[in-house]
Tab-separated table of C-alpha atoms in Angstrom:
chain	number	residue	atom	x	y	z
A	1	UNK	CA	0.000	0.000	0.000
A	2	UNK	CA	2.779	2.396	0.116
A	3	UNK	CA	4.811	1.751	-2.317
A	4	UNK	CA	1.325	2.615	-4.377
A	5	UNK	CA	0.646	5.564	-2.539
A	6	UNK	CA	4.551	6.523	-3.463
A	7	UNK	CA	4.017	5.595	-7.010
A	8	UNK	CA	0.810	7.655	-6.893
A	9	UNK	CA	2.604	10.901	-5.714
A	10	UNK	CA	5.369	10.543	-7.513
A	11	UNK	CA	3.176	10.817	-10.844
A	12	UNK	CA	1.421	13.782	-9.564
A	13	UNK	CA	5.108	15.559	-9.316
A	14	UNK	CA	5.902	14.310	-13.059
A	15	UNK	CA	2.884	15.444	-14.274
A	16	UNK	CA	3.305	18.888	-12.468
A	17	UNK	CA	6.277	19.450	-14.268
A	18	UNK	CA	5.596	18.442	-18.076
A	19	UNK	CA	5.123	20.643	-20.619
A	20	UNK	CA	2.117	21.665	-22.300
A	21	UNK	CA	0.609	22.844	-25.757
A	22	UNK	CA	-1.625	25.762	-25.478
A	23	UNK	CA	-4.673	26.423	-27.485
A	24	UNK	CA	-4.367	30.182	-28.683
A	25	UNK	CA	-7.157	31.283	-26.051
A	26	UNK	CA	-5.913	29.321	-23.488
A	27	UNK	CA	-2.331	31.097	-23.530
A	28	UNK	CA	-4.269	34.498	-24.579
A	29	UNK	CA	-6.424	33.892	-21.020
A	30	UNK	CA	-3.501	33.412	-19.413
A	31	UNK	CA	-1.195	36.116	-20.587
A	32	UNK	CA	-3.891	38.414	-20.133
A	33	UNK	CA	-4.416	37.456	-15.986
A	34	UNK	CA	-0.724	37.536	-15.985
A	35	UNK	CA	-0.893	41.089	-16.596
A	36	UNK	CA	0.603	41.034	-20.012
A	37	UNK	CA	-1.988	43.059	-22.185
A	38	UNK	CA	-0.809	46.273	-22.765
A	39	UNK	CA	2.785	46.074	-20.588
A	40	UNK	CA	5.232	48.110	-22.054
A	41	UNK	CA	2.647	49.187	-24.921
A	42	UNK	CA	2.472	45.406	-26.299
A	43	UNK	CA	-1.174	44.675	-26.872
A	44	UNK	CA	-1.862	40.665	-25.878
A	45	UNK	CA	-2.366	39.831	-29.611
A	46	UNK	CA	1.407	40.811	-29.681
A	47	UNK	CA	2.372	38.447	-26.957
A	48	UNK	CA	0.089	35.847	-28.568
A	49	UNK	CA	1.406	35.949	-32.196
A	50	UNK	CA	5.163	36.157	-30.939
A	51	UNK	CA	4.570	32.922	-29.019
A	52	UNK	CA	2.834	31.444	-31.849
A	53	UNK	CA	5.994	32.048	-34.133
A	54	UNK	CA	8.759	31.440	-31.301
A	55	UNK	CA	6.946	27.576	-30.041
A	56	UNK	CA	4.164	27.201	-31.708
A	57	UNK	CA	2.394	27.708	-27.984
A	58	UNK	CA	4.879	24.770	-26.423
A	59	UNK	CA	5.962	25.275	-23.181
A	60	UNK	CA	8.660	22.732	-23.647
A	61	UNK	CA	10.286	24.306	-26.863
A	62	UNK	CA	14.452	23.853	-26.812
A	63	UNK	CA	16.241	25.098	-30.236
A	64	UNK	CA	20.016	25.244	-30.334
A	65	UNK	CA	21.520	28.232	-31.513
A	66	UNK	CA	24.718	28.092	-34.234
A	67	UNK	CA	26.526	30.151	-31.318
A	68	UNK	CA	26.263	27.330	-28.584
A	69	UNK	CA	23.327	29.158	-27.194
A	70	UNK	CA	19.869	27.160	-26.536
A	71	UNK	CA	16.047	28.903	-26.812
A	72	UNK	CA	13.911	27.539	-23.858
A	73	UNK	CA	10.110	27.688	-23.627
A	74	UNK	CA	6.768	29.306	-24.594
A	75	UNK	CA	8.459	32.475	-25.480
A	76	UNK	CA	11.934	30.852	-26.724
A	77	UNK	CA	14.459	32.879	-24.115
A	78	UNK	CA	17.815	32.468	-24.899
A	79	UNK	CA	20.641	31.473	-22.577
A	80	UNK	CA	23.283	33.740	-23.715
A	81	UNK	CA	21.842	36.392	-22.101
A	82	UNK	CA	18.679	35.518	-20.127
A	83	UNK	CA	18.836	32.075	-18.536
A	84	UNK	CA	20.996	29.816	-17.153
A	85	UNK	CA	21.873	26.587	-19.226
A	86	UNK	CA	25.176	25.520	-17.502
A	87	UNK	CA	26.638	24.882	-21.001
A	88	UNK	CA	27.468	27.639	-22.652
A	89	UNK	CA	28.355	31.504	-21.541
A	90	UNK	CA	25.382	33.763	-19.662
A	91	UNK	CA	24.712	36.969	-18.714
A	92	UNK	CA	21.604	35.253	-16.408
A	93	UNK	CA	19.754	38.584	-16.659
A	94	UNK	CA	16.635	36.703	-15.335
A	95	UNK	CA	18.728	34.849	-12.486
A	96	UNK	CA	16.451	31.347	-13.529
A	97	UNK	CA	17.979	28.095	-14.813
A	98	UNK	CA	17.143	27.860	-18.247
A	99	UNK	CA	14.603	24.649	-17.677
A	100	UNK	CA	12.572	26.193	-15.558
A	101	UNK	CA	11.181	27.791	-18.927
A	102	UNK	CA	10.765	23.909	-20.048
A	103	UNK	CA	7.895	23.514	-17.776
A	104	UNK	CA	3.711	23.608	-17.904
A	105	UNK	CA	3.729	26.674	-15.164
A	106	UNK	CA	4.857	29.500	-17.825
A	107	UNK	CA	4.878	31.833	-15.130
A	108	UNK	CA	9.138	32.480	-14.820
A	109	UNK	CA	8.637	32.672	-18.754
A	110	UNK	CA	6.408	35.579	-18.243
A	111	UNK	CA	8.420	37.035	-15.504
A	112	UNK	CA	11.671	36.555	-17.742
A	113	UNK	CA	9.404	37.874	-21.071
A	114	UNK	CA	8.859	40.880	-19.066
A	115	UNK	CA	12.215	41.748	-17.986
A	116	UNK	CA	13.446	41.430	-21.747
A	117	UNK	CA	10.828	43.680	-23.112
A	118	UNK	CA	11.788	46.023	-20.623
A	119	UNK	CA	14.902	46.791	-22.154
A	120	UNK	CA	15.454	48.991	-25.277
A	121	UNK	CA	14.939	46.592	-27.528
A	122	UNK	CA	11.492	45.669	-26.256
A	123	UNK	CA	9.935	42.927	-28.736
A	124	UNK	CA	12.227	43.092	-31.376
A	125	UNK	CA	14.433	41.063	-29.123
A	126	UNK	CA	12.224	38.411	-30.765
A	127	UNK	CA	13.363	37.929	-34.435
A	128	UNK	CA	10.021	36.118	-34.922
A	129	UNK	CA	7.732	38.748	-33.539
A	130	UNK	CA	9.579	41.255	-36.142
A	131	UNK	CA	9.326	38.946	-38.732
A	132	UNK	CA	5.700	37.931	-38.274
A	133	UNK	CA	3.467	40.295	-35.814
A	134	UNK	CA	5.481	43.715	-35.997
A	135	UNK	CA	3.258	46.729	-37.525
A	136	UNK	CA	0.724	44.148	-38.830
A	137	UNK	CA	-3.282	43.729	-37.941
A	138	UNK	CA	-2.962	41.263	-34.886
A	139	UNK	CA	-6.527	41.024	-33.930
A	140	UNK	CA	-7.032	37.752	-35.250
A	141	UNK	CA	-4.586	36.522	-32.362
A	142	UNK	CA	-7.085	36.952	-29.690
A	143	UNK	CA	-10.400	36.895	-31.600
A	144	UNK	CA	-13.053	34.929	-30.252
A	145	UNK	CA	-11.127	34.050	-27.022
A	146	UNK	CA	-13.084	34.964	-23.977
A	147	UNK	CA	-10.869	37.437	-21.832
């Protein structure tokens, strides 16, 4: 009976940490109770269609980089400068280990996603958003989603 009750738990645990496809209005729901609508002057539809392009809404998202630098998570946040990877060279400007980005819980992606936009660059840190969702009609992104 333990060892079941152990098994049990330790399932809940894995399952708390695996990573997750959003639906468009899911992730535009959550963005948008994460306080993400409007910050720095980025409507949501911004956040939405950047994360489309970046993960295609996949929390657990990894692409290596030709300069030994990995993108991590919903929003793609690079190591070089923003997380920690314990491979390669980092600034760490969001203090985080890079796979804490891997997870389901996207909220140190947000936290991290709003520290980046904060600097200069704001989204066109993001070659994707400026590629795909800069200066264009973004409505579509959050259309029929109930926020």
């Amino acid at each position: 009976m333990k060892a079941l009750t152990l098994l049990s738990l330790l399932g809940c645990l894995i399952t708390a940490n695996e990573a997750k496809i959003f639906s468009r209005c899911e992730l535009a729901y959550t963005l948008h109770e994460e306080g993400l609508d409007g910050y720095e002057g980025y409507s949501l539809a911004n956040w939405i269609c950047m994360a489309f392009f970046e993960s295609g809404f996949n929390s657990a998202a990894e692409d290596d980089n030709a300069d030994g630098s990995t993108d991590y998570g919903i929003f793609q946040i690079n190591s070089r400068v923003w997380c920690n990877n314990y491979r390669s060279p980092t600034e760490n400007l969001c203090h985080i280990p890079c796979t804490d980005l891997l997870s389901n819980d996207i909220t140190d992606d947000i936290v991290c996603a709003k520290r980046i936009v904060r600097d200069p660059q704001g989204m066109d840190a993001w070659e994707d958003w400026t590629m795909h969702c800069k200066g264009r009609d973004l409505s579509e992104w959050v259309d029929g989603c109930d926020l």
